[in-house]
Tab-separated table of C-alpha atoms in Angstrom:
chain	number	residue	atom	x	y	z
U	298	MET	CA	-0.631	26.392	-18.183
U	299	GLY	CA	2.844	27.824	-18.584
U	300	GLY	CA	4.145	28.760	-21.978
U	301	VAL	CA	2.513	28.697	-25.360
U	302	LYS	CA	2.327	25.317	-27.025
U	303	ARG	CA	2.762	25.339	-30.783
U	304	LYS	CA	0.124	23.385	-32.630
U	305	ILE	CA	1.624	21.290	-35.386
U	306	ALA	CA	0.007	20.445	-38.688
U	307	ILE	CA	-1.253	16.897	-39.030
U	308	GLU	CA	0.897	15.801	-41.939
U	309	LYS	CA	3.668	13.293	-42.357
U	310	ILE	CA	6.931	14.136	-40.610
U	311	GLN	CA	9.616	13.926	-43.261
U	312	ASN	CA	12.690	13.671	-41.064
U	313	LYS	CA	13.328	10.178	-39.743
U	314	ASN	CA	14.423	10.765	-36.152
U	315	PRO	CA	11.687	13.228	-35.145
U	316	ARG	CA	9.179	10.862	-36.678
U	317	ALA	CA	10.421	7.972	-34.539
U	318	VAL	CA	10.358	10.139	-31.416
U	319	SER	CA	6.859	11.296	-32.229
U	320	PHE	CA	5.762	7.706	-32.741
U	321	SER	CA	7.084	6.635	-29.351
U	322	LYS	CA	5.474	9.489	-27.463
U	323	ARG	CA	2.130	9.350	-29.205
U	324	ARG	CA	1.969	5.574	-28.949
U	325	LYS	CA	2.371	5.824	-25.188
U	326	GLY	CA	-0.367	8.430	-24.954
U	327	LEU	CA	-2.617	6.358	-27.174
U	328	TYR	CA	-2.209	3.292	-24.987
U	329	SER	CA	-2.940	5.365	-21.905
U	330	LYS	CA	-6.162	6.719	-23.385
U	331	ALA	CA	-7.266	3.280	-24.507
U	332	SER	CA	-6.605	1.965	-21.019
U	333	GLU	CA	-8.772	4.661	-19.459
U	334	LEU	CA	-11.576	3.978	-21.921
U	335	CYS	CA	-11.549	0.299	-21.005
U	336	LEU	CA	-11.642	1.069	-17.298
U	337	LEU	CA	-14.428	3.633	-17.476
U	338	SER	CA	-16.741	1.973	-19.986
U	339	ASP	CA	-16.019	-1.745	-19.679
U	340	ALA	CA	-15.104	-1.990	-23.349
U	341	GLU	CA	-12.688	-4.425	-24.974
U	342	ILE	CA	-10.193	-2.877	-27.378
U	343	ALA	CA	-7.293	-3.970	-29.529
U	344	ILE	CA	-4.983	-1.454	-31.210
U	345	ILE	CA	-2.405	-2.710	-33.695
U	346	ALA	CA	0.211	-0.507	-35.340
U	347	THR	CA	2.697	-1.532	-37.987
U	348	PRO	CA	6.346	-0.734	-37.274
U	349	VAL	CA	8.105	2.459	-38.264
U	350	SER	CA	10.869	0.509	-39.953
U	351	SER	CA	10.463	-0.352	-43.603
U	352	ASN	CA	11.740	-3.850	-42.858
U	353	SER	CA	8.879	-6.252	-43.424
U	354	ASN	CA	10.104	-8.590	-40.696
U	355	ALA	CA	9.922	-6.045	-37.867
U	356	ALA	CA	7.671	-6.651	-34.876
U	357	PHE	CA	4.235	-5.086	-34.500
U	358	TYR	CA	3.182	-2.758	-31.715
U	359	SER	CA	-0.122	-3.599	-30.096
U	360	PHE	CA	-2.189	-2.946	-27.002
U	361	GLY	CA	-5.286	-4.803	-25.952
U	362	HIS	CA	-7.753	-5.211	-23.136
U	363	SER	CA	-8.404	-7.936	-22.068
U	364	SER	CA	-5.675	-9.034	-24.459
U	365	VAL	CA	-4.871	-8.590	-28.123
U	366	ASP	CA	-5.135	-12.298	-28.818
U	367	ASN	CA	-8.530	-12.522	-27.190
U	368	VAL	CA	-10.047	-9.617	-29.110
U	369	VAL	CA	-8.485	-10.593	-32.434
U	370	ALA	CA	-9.618	-14.196	-32.078
U	371	ALA	CA	-13.147	-13.036	-31.303
U	372	PHE	CA	-13.083	-10.741	-34.313
U	373	LEU	CA	-11.900	-13.472	-36.670
U	374	ALA	CA	-14.465	-15.906	-35.288
U	375	ASN	CA	-17.216	-13.318	-35.743
U	376	GLN	CA	-18.403	-13.393	-32.147
U	377	ARG	CA	-18.041	-11.377	-28.963
U	378	PRO	CA	-15.052	-11.971	-26.699
U	379	CYS	CA	-16.016	-14.193	-23.792
U	380	ASP	CA	-16.317	-12.521	-20.402
U	381	GLU	CA	-13.769	-13.368	-17.775
U	382	ARG	CA	-15.179	-15.052	-14.704
U	383	PHE	CA	-13.890	-16.694	-11.583
U	384	TRP	CA	-13.484	-20.412	-11.989
U	385	TRP	CA	-16.026	-21.237	-9.328
U	386	GLU	CA	-18.743	-19.303	-11.166
U	387	ASP	CA	-18.621	-21.776	-14.031
U	388	GLU	CA	-22.065	-23.289	-14.439
U	389	SER	CA	-20.823	-26.489	-16.033
U	390	LEU	CA	-19.009	-27.260	-12.770
U	391	LEU	CA	-22.321	-27.610	-10.955
U	392	LYS	CA	-23.610	-30.105	-13.485
U	393	SER	CA	-20.363	-31.992	-13.809
U	394	GLU	CA	-20.317	-35.698	-13.041
U	395	ASN	CA	-16.555	-36.079	-13.177
U	396	LEU	CA	-15.296	-37.060	-9.730
U	397	GLU	CA	-11.747	-35.879	-10.380
U	398	GLU	CA	-12.938	-32.413	-11.339
U	399	LEU	CA	-15.244	-32.143	-8.338
U	400	ARG	CA	-12.527	-33.294	-5.940
U	401	GLU	CA	-10.091	-30.714	-7.300
U	402	ALA	CA	-12.715	-27.999	-6.909
U	403	MET	CA	-13.339	-28.980	-3.293
U	404	ASP	CA	-9.615	-29.001	-2.521
U	405	SER	CA	-9.193	-25.544	-4.029
U	406	MET	CA	-12.120	-24.248	-2.002
U	407	SER	CA	-10.648	-25.705	1.202
U	408	THR	CA	-7.312	-24.045	0.499
U	409	MET	CA	-8.950	-20.671	-0.084
U	410	LEU	CA	-11.003	-21.002	3.106
U	411	ARG	CA	-7.913	-21.861	5.156
U	412	ASP	CA	-6.037	-18.851	3.768
U	413	LEU	CA	-8.933	-16.554	4.625
U	414	LYS	CA	-9.101	-17.868	8.187
U	415	GLU	CA	-5.370	-17.340	8.612
U	416	LEU	CA	-5.660	-13.736	7.432
U	417	GLU	CA	-8.528	-13.158	9.852
U	418	LYS	CA	-6.500	-14.666	12.700
U	419	GLN	CA	-3.591	-12.331	11.972
U	420	ARG	CA	-5.925	-9.352	12.110
U	421	ASP	CA	-7.374	-10.471	15.461
U	422	HIS	CA	-3.898	-11.056	16.883
U	423	GLN	CA	-2.965	-7.449	16.213
U	424	THR	CA	-6.087	-6.301	18.038
U	425	GLN	CA	-5.332	-8.458	21.079
U	426	THR	CA	-1.864	-6.988	21.491
U	427	LEU	CA	-3.367	-3.582	22.252
U	428	ILE	CA	-5.668	-4.897	24.994
U	429	HIS	CA	-3.105	-7.160	26.653
U	430	GLN	CA	-1.063	-4.516	28.464
U	431	PRO	CA	-3.708	-2.959	30.769
U	432	CYS	CA	-4.881	-6.388	31.939
U	433	SER	CA	-1.517	-7.397	33.332
U	434	ALA	CA	-1.293	-4.175	35.299
U	435	ARG	CA	-4.706	-4.661	36.896
U	436	VAL	CA	-3.927	-8.108	38.256
U	437	CYS	CA	-1.119	-6.850	40.526
U	438	ILE	CA	-2.985	-4.288	42.574
U	439	GLN	CA	-4.724	-6.621	44.987
U	440	ASP	CA	-1.716	-8.760	45.858
U	441	TYR	CA	0.308	-5.805	46.999
U	442	VAL	CA	-2.426	-4.326	49.151
U	443	THR	CA	-3.152	-7.645	50.822
U	444	VAL	CA	0.428	-8.420	51.769
U	445	ASN	CA	1.456	-5.265	53.624
U	446	PHE	CA	-0.991	-3.522	55.901
U	447	ASP	CA	1.605	-1.091	57.227
U	448	GLY	CA	2.761	-0.391	53.695
U	449	PHE	CA	-0.780	0.480	52.760
U	450	ASN	CA	-0.872	3.483	55.088
U	451	THR	CA	2.562	4.643	53.991
U	452	GLU	CA	1.586	4.190	50.376
U	453	GLU	CA	-1.472	6.346	50.814
U	454	GLN	CA	0.690	9.236	51.997
U	455	THR	CA	3.103	8.639	49.124
U	456	LEU	CA	0.289	8.940	46.597
U	457	ALA	CA	-0.820	12.247	48.095
U	458	VAL	CA	2.690	13.635	47.695
U	459	SER	CA	3.524	12.410	44.207
U	460	ASP	CA	0.242	12.944	42.340
U	461	ASN	CA	-2.322	15.707	42.109
U	462	SER	CA	-5.494	13.788	41.348
U	463	ASN	CA	-7.011	10.472	42.297
U	464	ASN	CA	-6.823	9.157	38.761
U	465	ASN	CA	-3.099	9.645	38.642
U	466	GLY	CA	-2.835	8.085	42.061
U	467	LEU	CA	-4.518	4.920	40.953
U	468	LEU	CA	-2.351	4.770	37.845
U	469	GLY	CA	0.757	5.131	39.994
U	470	ASN	CA	-0.520	2.326	42.164
U	471	LEU	CA	-0.835	0.102	39.104
U	472	ASP	CA	2.755	0.772	38.122
U	473	GLU	CA	3.979	-0.127	41.592
U	474	CYS	CA	2.094	-3.394	41.493
U	475	ASN	CA	3.540	-4.163	38.095
U	476	GLU	CA	7.039	-3.786	39.480
U	477	ASP	CA	6.410	-5.760	42.644
U	478	PHE	CA	4.691	-8.735	41.076
U	479	ASP	CA	7.980	-10.548	40.475
U	480	ASP	CA	9.127	-9.950	44.042
U	481	LEU	CA	6.039	-11.523	45.569
U	482	ASP	CA	7.790	-14.781	46.465
U	483	GLN	CA	10.643	-12.977	48.189
U	484	ILE	CA	8.220	-10.939	50.296
U	485	PHE	CA	6.462	-14.074	51.486
U	486	ASP	CA	9.692	-15.886	52.363
U	487	THR	CA	11.339	-12.995	54.194
U	488	VAL	CA	10.226	-11.461	57.449
U	489	THR	CA	9.215	-7.907	56.664
U	490	ASN	CA	10.716	-5.006	58.543
U	491	SER	CA	10.265	-1.265	58.348
U	492	GLU	CA	13.684	-0.449	56.858
U	493	PHE	CA	13.242	-2.830	53.951
U	494	LEU	CA	9.798	-1.458	53.209
U	495	SER	CA	10.922	2.171	53.360
U	496	VAL	CA	13.799	1.522	50.943
U	497	ASN	CA	11.493	-0.395	48.620
U	498	LEU	CA	8.946	2.409	48.616
U	499	GLU	CA	11.576	5.014	47.781
U	500	MET	CA	12.604	3.024	44.728
U	501	ASP	CA	8.974	2.621	43.743
U	502	ASP	CA	8.456	6.371	43.897
U	503	VAL	CA	11.082	6.858	41.220
U	504	THR	CA	9.373	4.245	39.091
U	505	VAL	CA	5.988	5.876	39.477
U	506	ASN	CA	7.208	9.237	38.279
U	507	SER	CA	8.723	7.854	35.099
U	508	GLU	CA	6.048	5.414	34.019
U	509	GLY	CA	2.845	7.081	35.183
U	510	ASN	CA	2.440	9.180	32.067
U	511	THR	CA	2.854	6.221	29.756
U	512	GLU	CA	0.215	4.262	31.596
U	513	GLU	CA	-2.171	7.193	31.483
U	514	GLN	CA	-1.816	7.453	27.726
U	515	THR	CA	-2.450	3.741	27.384
U	516	LEU	CA	-5.685	4.017	29.313
U	517	ALA	CA	-6.698	7.030	27.267
U	518	VAL	CA	-6.302	4.943	24.115
U	519	SER	CA	-8.154	1.892	25.376
U	520	ASP	CA	-11.119	3.565	27.102
U	521	ASN	CA	-13.490	6.380	26.231
U	522	SER	CA	-13.188	8.147	29.576
U	523	ASN	CA	-11.241	7.857	32.807
U	524	ASN	CA	-14.314	6.784	34.744
U	525	ASN	CA	-14.707	3.711	32.597
U	526	GLY	CA	-11.084	2.917	33.255
U	527	LEU	CA	-11.528	3.031	36.988
U	528	LEU	CA	-14.635	0.871	36.914
U	529	GLY	CA	-12.832	-1.615	34.713
U	530	ASN	CA	-10.033	-1.811	37.247
U	531	LEU	CA	-12.459	-2.539	40.065
U	532	ASP	CA	-14.193	-5.265	38.085
U	533	GLU	CA	-10.861	-6.838	37.298
U	534	CYS	CA	-9.959	-6.937	40.994
U	535	ASN	CA	-13.224	-8.628	41.846
U	536	GLU	CA	-12.738	-11.279	39.203
U	537	ASP	CA	-9.215	-12.123	40.330
U	538	PHE	CA	-10.199	-12.316	43.990
U	539	ASP	CA	-10.756	-16.086	43.847
U	540	ASP	CA	-7.188	-16.767	42.749
U	541	LEU	CA	-5.852	-15.286	45.959
U	542	ASP	CA	-7.151	-18.241	47.977
U	543	GLN	CA	-4.474	-20.397	46.417
U	544	ILE	CA	-1.705	-17.919	47.232
U	545	ILE	CA	-2.574	-16.408	50.605
U	546	GLU	CA	-4.054	-18.081	53.689
U	547	TYR	CA	-5.477	-14.999	55.400
U	548	LEU	CA	-9.042	-14.981	54.100
U	549	THR	CA	-10.599	-12.631	56.620
U	550	SER	CA	-7.965	-9.911	56.325
U	551	SER	CA	-8.158	-10.095	52.515
U	552	GLU	CA	-11.859	-9.448	52.474
U	553	ALA	CA	-11.498	-6.582	54.912
U	554	LEU	CA	-8.773	-4.965	52.834
U	555	SER	CA	-10.720	-5.272	49.603
U	556	MET	CA	-13.685	-3.622	51.312
U	557	ASN	CA	-11.405	-0.783	52.380
U	558	LEU	CA	-10.126	-0.476	48.836
U	559	LYS	CA	-13.614	-0.085	47.399
U	560	MET	CA	-14.593	2.467	50.046
U	561	ASP	CA	-11.474	4.530	49.368
U	562	ASP	CA	-12.122	4.618	45.643
U	563	VAL	CA	-15.734	5.697	46.119
Q	255	MET	CA	-10.832	19.904	-21.172
Q	256	GLY	CA	-12.286	18.074	-18.205
Q	257	ARG	CA	-13.785	20.053	-15.363
Q	258	ARG	CA	-12.928	17.635	-12.555
Q	259	LYS	CA	-10.637	14.717	-11.870
Q	260	VAL	CA	-12.053	11.432	-13.118
Q	261	THR	CA	-11.849	8.387	-10.875
Q	262	HIS	CA	-10.350	5.450	-12.710
Q	263	GLN	CA	-13.094	2.918	-12.185
Q	264	LEU	CA	-16.204	1.690	-13.927
Q	265	ILE	CA	-18.874	4.367	-14.152
Q	266	SER	CA	-21.957	3.056	-12.391
Q	267	ASP	CA	-24.572	5.242	-14.081
Q	268	ASN	CA	-25.531	3.689	-17.396
Q	269	ALA	CA	-26.340	6.916	-19.256
Q	270	THR	CA	-23.182	8.675	-18.109
Q	271	ARG	CA	-21.100	5.665	-19.024
Q	272	ARG	CA	-22.602	5.596	-22.503
Q	273	VAL	CA	-21.888	9.268	-23.119
Q	274	THR	CA	-18.366	8.951	-21.742
Q	275	PHE	CA	-17.723	5.947	-23.941
Q	276	ARG	CA	-18.837	7.733	-27.090
Q	277	LYS	CA	-16.812	10.868	-26.379
Q	278	ARG	CA	-13.658	9.047	-25.406
Q	279	LYS	CA	-13.978	6.619	-28.292
Q	280	ASP	CA	-14.107	9.509	-30.746
Q	281	GLY	CA	-11.070	11.066	-29.082
Q	282	LEU	CA	-9.204	7.783	-29.213
Q	283	LEU	CA	-9.899	7.276	-32.900
Q	284	LYS	CA	-8.789	10.838	-33.591
Q	285	LYS	CA	-5.502	10.076	-31.834
Q	286	ILE	CA	-4.981	6.987	-33.957
Q	287	TYR	CA	-5.663	9.037	-37.070
Q	288	GLU	CA	-3.068	11.606	-36.023
Q	289	LEU	CA	-0.540	8.868	-35.346
Q	290	THR	CA	-1.044	7.273	-38.729
Q	291	VAL	CA	-0.755	10.571	-40.581
Q	292	LEU	CA	2.255	11.908	-38.684
Q	293	CYS	CA	4.304	8.726	-38.806
Q	294	GLY	CA	3.099	7.525	-42.172
Q	295	LEU	CA	2.232	3.982	-41.156
Q	296	PRO	CA	-1.019	2.004	-41.164
Q	297	ALA	CA	-2.751	1.159	-37.898
Q	298	CYS	CA	-6.120	-0.252	-36.911
Q	299	ALA	CA	-8.410	-0.611	-33.916
Q	300	ILE	CA	-11.069	-3.152	-32.949
Q	301	ILE	CA	-13.529	-2.081	-30.263
Q	302	TYR	CA	-16.158	-4.245	-28.595
Q	303	SER	CA	-18.687	-2.596	-26.309
Q	304	GLU	CA	-22.059	-3.301	-24.780
Q	305	TYR	CA	-23.725	-0.601	-26.871
Q	306	LYS	CA	-23.168	-2.299	-30.221
Q	307	ASP	CA	-23.488	-5.921	-31.228
Q	308	GLY	CA	-20.603	-6.290	-33.606
Q	309	PRO	CA	-17.116	-4.863	-33.310
Q	310	GLU	CA	-16.382	-1.301	-34.248
Q	311	LEU	CA	-13.506	-1.114	-36.706
Q	312	TRP	CA	-11.155	1.674	-37.611
Q	313	PRO	CA	-10.451	2.665	-40.326
Q	314	ASN	CA	-12.474	-0.019	-42.177
Q	315	LEU	CA	-12.907	-3.749	-42.548
Q	316	ASN	CA	-10.479	-4.275	-45.404
Q	317	GLU	CA	-7.677	-2.369	-43.720
Q	318	VAL	CA	-8.150	-4.301	-40.496
Q	319	ARG	CA	-8.087	-7.612	-42.316
Q	320	SER	CA	-4.963	-6.583	-44.193
Q	321	ILE	CA	-3.104	-5.668	-41.011
Q	322	LEU	CA	-4.234	-8.826	-39.240
Q	323	ASN	CA	-2.977	-10.890	-42.159
Q	324	ARG	CA	0.412	-9.252	-41.911
Q	325	LEU	CA	0.382	-9.833	-38.158
Q	326	SER	CA	-0.445	-13.512	-38.498
Q	327	GLU	CA	2.394	-14.070	-40.966
Q	328	LEU	CA	4.993	-13.074	-38.374
Q	329	PRO	CA	6.528	-15.680	-36.060
Q	330	VAL	CA	5.047	-15.845	-32.590
Q	331	GLU	CA	7.874	-14.107	-30.755
Q	332	LYS	CA	7.686	-11.199	-33.161
Q	333	GLN	CA	3.947	-10.957	-32.633
Q	334	THR	CA	4.209	-10.831	-28.854
Q	335	LYS	CA	7.428	-8.814	-28.574
Q	336	TYR	CA	5.735	-5.445	-28.262
Q	337	MET	CA	2.292	-6.711	-27.278
Q	338	MET	CA	0.826	-5.054	-24.201
Q	339	ASP	CA	-2.230	-5.435	-22.064
Q	340	GLN	CA	-3.615	-3.588	-19.059
Q	341	LYS	CA	-1.194	-5.198	-16.632
Q	342	ASP	CA	1.919	-4.580	-18.726
Q	343	LEU	CA	0.931	-0.953	-19.252
Q	344	MET	CA	0.399	-0.427	-15.533
Q	345	ASN	CA	3.755	-2.004	-14.682
Q	346	LYS	CA	5.474	0.198	-17.238
Q	347	MET	CA	3.839	3.289	-15.746
Q	348	ILE	CA	5.003	2.247	-12.284
Q	349	GLN	CA	8.567	1.775	-13.491
Q	350	ASP	CA	8.574	5.193	-15.156
Q	351	ALA	CA	7.263	6.799	-11.967
Q	352	GLU	CA	9.958	5.101	-9.895
Q	353	LYS	CA	12.676	6.316	-12.257
Q	354	LYS	CA	11.357	9.853	-12.002
Q	355	LEU	CA	11.292	9.593	-8.210
Q	356	GLU	CA	14.906	8.412	-8.108
Q	357	LYS	CA	15.977	11.294	-10.322
Q	358	GLU	CA	14.206	13.800	-8.074
Q	359	LYS	CA	15.867	12.261	-5.023
Q	360	MET	CA	19.287	12.670	-6.605
Q	361	HIS	CA	18.493	16.278	-7.444
Q	362	THR	CA	17.358	16.978	-3.884
Q	363	ARG	CA	20.481	15.347	-2.498
Q	364	ALA	CA	22.694	17.524	-4.679
Q	365	MET	CA	20.901	20.683	-3.550
Q	366	LYS	CA	21.208	19.654	0.083
Q	367	LEU	CA	24.908	19.059	-0.455
Q	368	GLY	CA	25.230	22.568	-1.846
Q	369	LEU	CA	23.570	24.016	1.258
Q	370	MET	CA	25.765	21.894	3.496
Q	371	ALA	CA	28.949	22.979	1.739
Q	372	GLY	CA	27.926	26.626	2.078
Q	373	SER	CA	27.942	26.513	5.873
Q	374	ASN	CA	31.039	24.750	7.207
Q	375	ASP	CA	29.747	24.592	10.780
Q	376	LEU	CA	27.004	22.120	9.990
Q	377	ILE	CA	29.262	19.251	9.034
Q	378	THR	CA	31.541	19.369	12.047
Q	379	ASP	CA	28.847	19.899	14.671
Q	380	THR	CA	26.406	17.109	13.937
Q	381	ASP	CA	27.068	13.399	13.609
Q	382	CYS	CA	25.828	12.837	10.104
Q	383	SER	CA	27.891	9.949	8.816
Q	384	GLU	CA	25.064	8.681	6.650
Q	385	GLU	CA	24.608	12.093	5.090
Q	386	LEU	CA	28.343	12.322	4.490
Q	387	ALA	CA	28.315	8.965	2.722
Q	388	ARG	CA	25.578	10.179	0.398
Q	389	ALA	CA	27.422	13.454	-0.132
Q	390	ALA	CA	30.544	11.492	-1.069
Q	391	ASP	CA	28.502	9.593	-3.646
Q	392	VAL	CA	27.264	12.822	-5.208
Q	393	VAL	CA	30.771	14.304	-5.217
Q	394	ASP	CA	32.158	11.192	-6.914
Q	395	LYS	CA	29.573	11.499	-9.668
Q	396	LYS	CA	30.402	15.141	-10.216
Q	397	LEU	CA	34.134	14.418	-10.296
Q	398	LYS	CA	33.555	11.738	-12.889
Q	399	ALA	CA	31.589	14.170	-15.035
Q	400	ILE	CA	34.336	16.775	-14.687
Q	401	ARG	CA	37.026	14.299	-15.707
Q	402	GLU	CA	35.043	13.288	-18.768
Q	403	ARG	CA	34.599	16.943	-19.655
Q	404	ILE	CA	38.348	17.589	-19.324
Q	405	LYS	CA	39.092	14.624	-21.544
Q	406	ALA	CA	36.635	15.892	-24.138
Q	407	VAL	CA	38.167	19.380	-24.079
Q	408	GLU	CA	41.645	17.936	-24.543
Q	409	ALA	CA	40.345	15.961	-27.507
Q	410	GLY	CA	39.363	19.177	-29.222
Q	411	ALA	CA	35.779	19.746	-28.186
Q	412	PRO	CA	34.640	23.373	-27.806
Q	413	ILE	CA	35.276	24.835	-24.372
Q	414	ILE	CA	31.838	26.384	-23.935
Q	415	LYS	CA	29.203	23.686	-24.275
Q	416	ARG	CA	26.021	24.705	-26.058
Q	417	ASP	CA	22.806	22.719	-25.686
């Protein structure tokens, strides 16, 4: 502790202003100590101090827990202050025969229950937002592979060039599918040629380089290890396989391509 | 002097709580005694606890009754004008802490302004319009203080101010 504190004698301060200042400071400290005592020991306290002013009409200073009125009333009535409880813990409510009172209690309970459910729903909604992003990326992978057989071979070479490991390759593939999902209708309507595909792939390469890292971090957050991520992707493809029947007519080639996809991943 | 920081919640152990209550109660009553002696005014305390059936009174029954009689004679708004409970005390503490924080922020801003003014390059290089706005605020306050000081000196106040 810095400095030497001078200990004062406990006697009345004669000068008026220092006395008032001392009263203010010590009153604050006194209230603080009383507050701590109430918190630590579950006691109920009332402290009442007369004013500094000699005017008999001046206001009193007081601090109380639970409240000054409560403690003083209990003291004057010669009994302990009543404990504070929640309203639904009241025993007389269980034995009550008043319909109005019971109906009000039920309405209050319903309101509280509804509020709690709403809070719980908000919490769940925040959790769902985190999971939503990887799912949308997984859906796209199968559509792209099914549509373009020539593109598949070219894409395989592209992955070897742009990424070092298989994990990154698969992540890059997801990003490409994400981009191409909106263009699916155009690809079906237009006759595909090699120039269009080569230009499209070049653009996709740029996209892969920029977004691959972000996707990798997302997977790292959502899964414990990369292996689990890959298995999750495969399961997702299998589940969405049935939806392709509504979009594409080539059943046999789809099955063959999905078989190739699984073999490549293994 | 306490040996460790006390958590502000109900003490679960019954024996420890009892000992803490007795020690702190004695300290509290000592503080009230000091207040009454230093400021020359009567005060009283009423304490209910689970370790004693009736209330514990300080200084004694007659004094407490006398003060309560004086309290009851006042009109209601005078009674409740300076009346506090746990919630009011906590809110007051929060307000005091916020005031202190604001004062520290102002102090930090002034020091940062001093550093900024020392090196001229910093202001022109970076785009710090927000910082400049805050700096302008600090400068305005200082100018106002200087003008008031000049006015006081012209009115005959001593040139060197002694605290």
